[in-house]
Amino acid sequence: MWVQSLSLTDLRSYEQVDCTLQRGVTTFVGRNGQGKTNLVEAIGYIATLGSHRVATDAPLVRTGATQGVIRCEVVNDDRVITIELAINPGSANKARVNRSPVPKVRDVLGLLRTVLFAPEDLALVKGDPSDRRKFIDDLLVQRTPRLAGTRSDYERTLKQRNALLKSSSIARRSAGTEMLRTLEVWDEQLAASGSELISARIALLDDLMCLGRSKYTFISGDESTLLGMEYISSLGNDVPLLADRESWRLAILESIKNKRREELDRGLTLIGPHRDDILLTLGQMPAKGYASHGESWSIALALRLASFELLRTDGVDPVLILDDVFAELDVSRRQRLAEQVATATQVLITAAVDLDIPETLRGVRFAVNSGTVTMQEAS
Ligand SMILES: Nc1ncnc2c1ncn2[C@@H]1O[C@H](COP(=O)(O)OP(=O)(O)O)[C@@H](O)[C@H]1O
Ligand SMILES: [Mg+2]
């Protein structure tokens, strides 16, 4: 699939910008701070309903404006779909597909698939568990959009359950049978959506493992150090990772029961997918804290390339976005990356210095300069 046009209104630094894009490689070149990432961030937002740079929507809307709009036309199998998203910080976002409003914004998930690699991805290796959970959940939802509903059910349940736990931990003496009965209802719901998320994440990680390992070996050129990935469950090691969903559901309920006292004391839900992690290893060592800067980059890149490959095997090439990454890679990694991405249906690249982009990936060139995006004549 590919994006044939992108329009932004009051988004980030852009009051209005319209770009016509093509298949193959497109590069956006311009000095830092000119608005390159703002363009590709918007495309990534349509695909995942989130930014790779910020956790909230407010920074996406141009300072002084109340609403930001992203519109793009996506070509898939010769069919064109128009997706339009209105971002309203403080109130509900709205989406339209082919000009008709859709009931839920998350209905647009799956219509555009992207894999975005950016400097922020170093956090996949060096950052908190939440960075790795976001990675796996974003990929999960792109592959299986239905799970976006599960994810938001889980988050809603978690919030309400935490609120109940907190109120009872503040007023412990009033935590009577009534409250415990309500808590049990939340337990059931937490276990229902939580087990679905955990088993889906583990299945996905299982699919990603071999691809990630071979991409790492290719990118790093190091045949002797293997990349490993392991799901770390907050429930401990008692449940076999590839257990089915029902086993996870029962395990969550059991574990929650054992933690009842501690949860009431702390006013927090202590187990579940929101406390899980993915352990990345190089050889026998955990990558976090041990991998060098260059190795960490290779791991992050391997995870993104593996995601691309996985989505591709589902049947449709996702749009590949490489935001400001060539400057971070040495020449041999640049070449290997170029080799990997040359066959993608559409590749969007941003760079401050176009010489950083390997010759084979020049493609169509846009100059980005203080908010104007101009196509350059081929030289
Ligand atoms: N919400 C916003 N409103 C106005 N300007 C913004 C907003 N968010 C970011 N910017 C501006 O966008 C510019 C950064 O654009 P970006 O696309 O990240 O640059 P780069 O070309 O380096 O990738 C900065 O000048 C920043 O001040
Ligand atoms: Mg940038």
Coordinates of C-alpha atoms and ligand atoms in Angstrom, one line a residue:
M1 CA 0.0 0.0 0.0
W2 CA 1.1 3.6 -0.4
V3 CA 0.0 7.1 0.5
Q4 CA -0.7 9.2 -2.6
S5 CA -1.5 12.5 -0.9
L6 CA -1.1 14.1 2.5
S7 CA -2.7 17.3 3.7
L8 CA -2.3 18.9 7.0
T9 CA -4.3 21.7 8.5
D10 CA -3.1 23.4 11.8
L11 CA -0.9 20.4 12.5
R12 CA 2.4 21.0 14.3
S13 CA 4.2 23.8 12.5
Y14 CA 1.9 23.7 9.4
E15 CA -1.0 26.0 8.9
Q16 CA -1.8 24.2 5.7
V17 CA 0.3 21.9 3.5
D18 CA -0.6 19.6 0.7
C19 CA 1.8 17.0 -0.8
T20 CA 1.3 14.6 -3.7
L21 CA 3.4 11.5 -3.1
Q22 CA 4.4 8.6 -5.3
R23 CA 5.3 4.9 -5.0
G24 CA 8.9 4.0 -4.4
V25 CA 11.3 6.2 -2.5
T26 CA 10.6 9.8 -1.5
T27 CA 13.0 11.8 0.6
F28 CA 12.3 15.0 2.6
V29 CA 15.5 17.0 3.0
G30 CA 16.0 20.2 5.0
R31 CA 17.8 21.7 7.9
N32 CA 16.7 20.7 11.4
G33 CA 13.5 22.2 12.7
Q34 CA 12.0 22.8 9.3
G35 CA 9.1 20.4 9.6
K36 CA 10.3 17.1 8.1
T37 CA 9.3 14.9 11.0
N38 CA 6.0 16.7 11.4
L39 CA 5.0 15.4 7.9
V40 CA 5.9 11.7 8.5
E41 CA 4.6 11.8 12.1
A42 CA 1.2 12.7 10.7
I43 CA 1.2 9.7 8.5
G44 CA 2.3 7.5 11.4
Y45 CA -0.5 9.0 13.5
I46 CA -3.2 7.9 10.9
A47 CA -1.8 4.3 11.1
T48 CA -1.5 3.9 14.9
L49 CA -3.6 6.8 16.3
G50 CA -0.5 7.9 18.2
S51 CA 2.7 9.9 17.7
H52 CA 6.1 8.3 17.9
R53 CA 7.3 11.4 19.7
V54 CA 4.7 12.4 22.2
A55 CA 2.1 10.5 24.3
T56 CA -0.6 13.1 24.2
D57 CA -2.3 14.9 21.3
A58 CA -2.0 18.5 22.4
P59 CA 1.5 19.1 20.9
L60 CA 0.3 18.0 17.5
V61 CA -2.1 20.9 17.1
R62 CA -0.5 24.1 15.9
T63 CA 0.0 26.6 18.7
G64 CA -3.0 28.9 18.8
A65 CA -5.3 26.5 16.9
T66 CA -8.0 24.4 18.5
Q67 CA -8.1 21.6 16.0
G68 CA -5.5 19.9 13.8
V69 CA -6.5 17.9 10.8
I70 CA -4.6 15.1 8.9
R71 CA -6.0 13.9 5.6
C72 CA -4.5 11.3 3.4
E73 CA -5.4 9.1 0.4
V74 CA -4.2 5.6 0.7
V75 CA -3.9 3.3 -2.3
N76 CA -4.3 -0.4 -1.6
D77 CA -4.8 -2.9 -4.5
D78 CA -5.7 0.0 -6.8
R79 CA -8.5 1.2 -4.5
V80 CA -8.2 4.6 -3.0
I81 CA -9.4 5.3 0.5
T82 CA -9.5 8.8 2.0
I83 CA -8.9 9.0 5.7
E84 CA -9.4 12.2 7.6
L85 CA -8.7 12.7 11.3
A86 CA -9.5 15.7 13.3
I87 CA -7.5 16.0 16.4
N88 CA -9.2 17.9 19.2
P89 CA -7.2 18.0 22.4
G90 CA -9.5 18.1 25.4
S91 CA -12.4 16.6 23.5
A92 CA -13.0 13.5 21.3
N93 CA -11.1 13.2 18.0
K94 CA -13.2 12.5 14.9
A95 CA -12.5 10.4 11.9
R96 CA -14.0 10.2 8.4
V97 CA -13.3 7.5 5.8
N98 CA -14.2 8.3 2.2
R99 CA -15.8 11.5 3.6
S100 CA -18.3 9.6 5.8
P101 CA -17.9 9.9 9.6
V102 CA -17.1 6.6 11.3
P103 CA -18.6 5.7 14.7
K104 CA -15.3 5.3 16.5
V105 CA -11.9 6.9 15.6
R106 CA -10.3 3.5 16.1
D107 CA -12.3 2.2 13.1
V108 CA -9.5 3.7 10.9
L109 CA -6.9 1.4 12.3
G110 CA -5.8 -1.1 9.7
L111 CA -6.7 1.1 6.7
L112 CA -3.1 2.4 6.6
R113 CA -0.2 0.4 7.8
T114 CA 3.1 1.9 8.5
V115 CA 6.4 0.9 10.0
L116 CA 8.2 4.0 11.3
F117 CA 11.9 3.9 12.4
A118 CA 13.2 7.0 14.2
P119 CA 15.8 8.0 16.7
E120 CA 13.2 7.7 19.5
D121 CA 13.3 3.9 18.8
L122 CA 16.5 3.7 20.9
A123 CA 14.1 3.6 23.8
L124 CA 13.0 0.1 22.7
V125 CA 16.4 -1.0 24.0
K126 CA 17.3 1.5 26.6
G127 CA 13.9 2.8 27.8
D128 CA 11.3 1.6 30.2
P129 CA 9.0 -1.4 29.8
S130 CA 6.3 0.9 28.6
D131 CA 8.3 1.7 25.5
R132 CA 8.5 -2.0 24.6
R133 CA 4.8 -2.5 25.4
K134 CA 3.8 0.3 23.1
F135 CA 5.9 -1.2 20.4
I136 CA 4.3 -4.6 20.6
D137 CA 0.8 -3.3 21.1
D138 CA 1.0 -0.9 18.1
L139 CA 2.2 -3.8 15.9
L140 CA -0.5 -6.0 17.3
V141 CA -3.3 -3.5 16.6
Q142 CA -2.0 -2.9 13.0
R143 CA -2.1 -6.6 12.4
T144 CA -5.4 -7.2 14.2
P145 CA -7.3 -4.0 14.4
R146 CA -10.0 -5.7 16.5
L147 CA -7.6 -5.8 19.4
A148 CA -7.7 -2.0 19.6
G149 CA -11.0 -2.5 21.3
T150 CA -9.5 -5.0 23.7
R151 CA -6.7 -2.7 24.5
S152 CA -9.1 0.2 25.3
D153 CA -11.4 -2.1 27.3
Y154 CA -8.4 -3.2 29.3
E155 CA -7.2 0.4 29.9
R156 CA -10.7 1.5 31.0
T157 CA -11.1 -1.4 33.4
L158 CA -7.6 -0.8 34.8
K159 CA -8.4 2.9 35.5
Q160 CA -11.6 2.1 37.2
R161 CA -10.2 -0.8 39.2
N162 CA -7.3 1.4 40.3
A163 CA -9.7 4.2 41.3
L164 CA -11.6 1.7 43.5
L165 CA -8.4 0.3 45.0
K166 CA -7.2 3.7 45.8
S167 CA -10.4 4.9 47.4
S168 CA -10.4 1.8 49.6
S169 CA -6.8 2.2 50.5
I170 CA -7.5 5.7 51.6
A171 CA -10.5 4.7 53.7
R172 CA -9.5 1.2 54.5
R173 CA -12.2 0.7 57.2
S174 CA -14.9 1.3 54.8
A175 CA -13.7 -1.4 52.4
G176 CA -16.6 -3.7 53.1
T177 CA -18.2 -6.6 51.3
E178 CA -20.0 -4.3 48.9
M179 CA -16.6 -2.9 47.7
L180 CA -15.1 -6.3 47.5
R181 CA -18.0 -7.5 45.3
T182 CA -17.5 -4.6 43.0
L183 CA -13.8 -5.4 42.9
E184 CA -14.5 -8.9 41.8
V185 CA -16.5 -7.7 38.9
W186 CA -13.5 -5.6 37.8
D187 CA -11.2 -8.6 38.4
E188 CA -13.3 -10.6 35.9
Q189 CA -13.2 -7.9 33.3
L190 CA -9.5 -7.3 33.8
A191 CA -8.8 -11.0 33.4
A192 CA -11.0 -11.2 30.3
S193 CA -9.3 -8.4 28.3
G194 CA -5.9 -8.9 29.9
S195 CA -5.7 -12.5 29.0
E196 CA -6.5 -11.7 25.4
L197 CA -3.8 -9.0 25.2
I198 CA -1.2 -11.2 26.8
S199 CA -1.8 -14.3 24.6
A200 CA -1.9 -12.1 21.5
R201 CA 1.3 -10.3 22.4
I202 CA 3.1 -13.6 23.1
A203 CA 1.9 -15.1 19.8
L204 CA 3.1 -12.0 18.0
L205 CA 6.5 -12.0 19.7
D206 CA 6.8 -15.7 18.7
D207 CA 6.2 -14.6 15.0
L208 CA 8.7 -11.8 15.3
M209 CA 11.5 -13.7 17.0
C210 CA 13.1 -15.4 14.0
L211 CA 12.7 -12.4 11.8
G212 CA 14.2 -10.1 14.4
R213 CA 17.1 -12.4 14.9
S214 CA 18.0 -12.7 11.2
K215 CA 17.5 -8.9 10.7
Y216 CA 19.9 -8.2 13.6
T217 CA 22.5 -10.5 12.2
F218 CA 22.2 -8.9 8.8
I219 CA 22.3 -5.3 10.0
S220 CA 25.1 -5.8 12.6
G221 CA 27.1 -8.1 10.4
D222 CA 27.8 -10.0 13.5
E223 CA 27.0 -13.7 13.1
S224 CA 28.2 -14.8 16.5
T225 CA 25.9 -12.7 18.7
L226 CA 22.3 -13.6 18.5
L227 CA 19.4 -11.3 19.3
G228 CA 16.8 -12.9 21.7
M229 CA 13.4 -11.7 22.8
E230 CA 11.4 -13.0 25.7
Y231 CA 8.0 -12.0 27.1
I232 CA 8.3 -11.2 30.8
S233 CA 5.0 -11.6 32.6
S234 CA 4.1 -9.8 35.8
L235 CA 2.4 -13.1 36.8
G236 CA 5.8 -14.7 37.2
N237 CA 7.1 -17.8 35.5
D238 CA 4.4 -20.3 36.6
V239 CA 2.3 -20.0 33.4
P240 CA 3.9 -21.4 30.3
L241 CA 4.3 -18.6 27.9
L242 CA 2.4 -20.2 25.0
A243 CA -0.5 -21.1 27.2
D244 CA -3.9 -20.5 25.7
R245 CA -6.0 -17.5 26.5
E246 CA -8.2 -19.3 29.0
S247 CA -5.2 -20.4 31.0
W248 CA -4.0 -16.8 31.2
R249 CA -7.4 -15.7 32.3
L250 CA -7.4 -18.2 35.1
A251 CA -3.9 -17.3 36.0
I252 CA -4.7 -13.6 36.3
L253 CA -7.7 -14.3 38.5
E254 CA -5.7 -16.6 40.7
S255 CA -2.8 -14.1 41.0
I256 CA -5.1 -11.2 41.7
K257 CA -6.6 -13.2 44.5
N258 CA -3.2 -13.8 46.0
K259 CA -2.3 -10.1 45.7
R260 CA -5.6 -8.8 47.2
R261 CA -4.1 -7.5 50.4
E262 CA -1.1 -5.9 48.8
E263 CA -3.3 -4.3 46.1
L264 CA -5.6 -2.9 48.8
D265 CA -2.6 -1.5 50.7
R266 CA -1.0 0.1 47.7
G267 CA -4.2 1.2 45.9
L268 CA -2.9 -0.2 42.6
T269 CA -3.4 -3.1 40.2
L270 CA -0.1 -5.0 40.5
I271 CA -0.3 -7.7 37.8
G272 CA -1.5 -7.7 34.2
P273 CA -0.3 -6.8 30.7
H274 CA 0.3 -3.2 31.9
R275 CA 3.2 -4.5 34.1
D276 CA 4.7 -6.8 31.6
D277 CA 7.9 -6.4 29.6
I278 CA 9.9 -7.8 26.7
L279 CA 13.4 -8.8 27.6
L280 CA 15.8 -8.2 24.7
T281 CA 19.1 -10.1 24.8
L282 CA 22.3 -10.2 22.9
G283 CA 24.0 -13.5 23.3
Q284 CA 23.7 -14.2 27.1
M285 CA 23.4 -10.6 28.2
P286 CA 20.4 -8.4 28.5
A287 CA 20.6 -5.6 25.8
K288 CA 19.5 -2.9 28.3
G289 CA 22.5 -1.8 30.2
Y290 CA 25.0 -3.9 28.3
A291 CA 24.6 -3.3 24.5
S292 CA 26.8 -0.6 23.0
H293 CA 25.2 2.4 21.4
G294 CA 25.8 0.9 17.9
E295 CA 24.4 -2.5 19.0
S296 CA 21.3 -0.8 20.5
W297 CA 20.7 1.0 17.2
S298 CA 21.0 -2.3 15.3
I299 CA 18.5 -4.0 17.7
A300 CA 16.0 -1.2 17.3
L301 CA 16.4 -1.3 13.5
A302 CA 16.1 -5.1 13.5
L303 CA 12.8 -4.8 15.4
R304 CA 11.4 -2.4 12.9
L305 CA 12.6 -4.3 9.9
A306 CA 11.1 -7.5 11.4
S307 CA 7.8 -5.7 11.9
F308 CA 7.9 -4.6 8.3
E309 CA 8.6 -8.2 7.1
L310 CA 5.8 -9.6 9.3
L311 CA 3.2 -7.1 8.0
R312 CA 4.4 -7.9 4.5
T313 CA 3.8 -11.6 5.0
D314 CA 0.3 -10.8 6.0
G315 CA -0.2 -9.7 2.4
V316 CA 0.3 -6.0 2.0
D317 CA 3.5 -4.0 2.2
P318 CA 3.2 -1.3 4.9
V319 CA 4.5 2.2 4.2
L320 CA 8.0 2.3 5.5
I321 CA 9.1 5.6 7.2
L322 CA 12.7 6.3 8.1
D323 CA 12.8 9.5 10.1
D324 CA 16.2 11.0 10.5
V325 CA 18.0 7.7 11.0
F326 CA 20.7 7.7 8.4
A327 CA 22.8 10.3 10.2
E328 CA 22.9 7.9 13.2
L329 CA 24.1 4.9 11.3
D330 CA 27.6 4.1 10.1
V331 CA 28.2 3.6 6.4
S332 CA 27.9 -0.2 6.4
R333 CA 24.7 -0.1 8.4
R334 CA 23.3 2.5 6.0
Q335 CA 24.1 0.3 3.0
R336 CA 22.5 -2.8 4.6
L337 CA 19.4 -0.8 5.5
A338 CA 19.2 0.5 2.0
E339 CA 19.4 -3.0 0.6
Q340 CA 16.6 -4.1 3.0
V341 CA 14.2 -1.4 2.1
A342 CA 14.7 -1.0 -1.6
T343 CA 11.9 -3.4 -2.5
A344 CA 9.2 -1.8 -0.3
T345 CA 6.2 -0.3 -2.1
Q346 CA 6.7 3.1 -0.6
V347 CA 9.6 4.4 1.5
L348 CA 9.5 7.9 3.1
I349 CA 12.8 9.2 4.3
T350 CA 13.7 12.4 6.2
A351 CA 17.2 13.7 6.5
A352 CA 19.0 16.9 7.3
V353 CA 21.9 16.1 4.9
D354 CA 21.0 14.3 1.7
L355 CA 24.5 12.9 1.4
D356 CA 23.7 10.7 4.4
I357 CA 21.1 8.8 2.3
P358 CA 22.6 6.0 0.2
E359 CA 22.7 6.7 -3.5
T360 CA 20.2 3.8 -4.2
L361 CA 17.6 5.5 -2.1
R362 CA 17.4 8.9 -3.6
G363 CA 14.0 8.7 -5.3
V364 CA 11.7 11.7 -5.5
R365 CA 13.1 14.6 -3.5
F366 CA 11.2 17.3 -1.5
A367 CA 12.9 20.3 0.1
V368 CA 11.4 21.2 3.4
N369 CA 12.1 24.8 4.4
S370 CA 10.3 26.7 7.2
G371 CA 7.0 25.0 6.5
T372 CA 7.1 24.9 2.7
V373 CA 7.5 21.5 1.0
T374 CA 8.7 21.8 -2.6
M375 CA 9.4 19.0 -5.0
Q376 CA 12.9 19.2 -6.5
E377 CA 13.7 18.7 -10.1
A378 CA 15.8 15.5 -10.6
S379 CA 19.4 16.6 -11.1
Ligands
LIG1 N1 2.2 22.4 18.0 C1 3.1 23.1 17.3 N2 2.8 24.4 16.9 C2 3.7 25.1 16.2 N3 4.9 24.7 15.9 C3 5.3 23.5 16.3 C4 4.4 22.6 17.0 N4 5.0 21.5 17.3 C5 6.3 21.6 16.7 N5 6.4 22.8 16.1 C6 7.6 23.3 15.4 O1 8.0 22.4 14.4 C7 9.4 22.5 14.2 C8 10.0 21.1 14.3 O2 9.5 20.4 13.2 P1 10.2 18.9 12.9 O3 9.3 18.4 11.8 O4 10.3 18.2 14.1 O5 11.6 19.4 12.3 P2 12.6 18.5 11.5 O6 12.6 19.1 10.1 O7 13.9 18.7 12.2 O8 12.2 17.1 11.5 C9 9.9 23.3 15.4 O9 10.3 24.5 14.9 C10 8.8 23.4 16.3 O10 8.8 24.6 17.0
MG2 MG 13.1 15.5 12.5

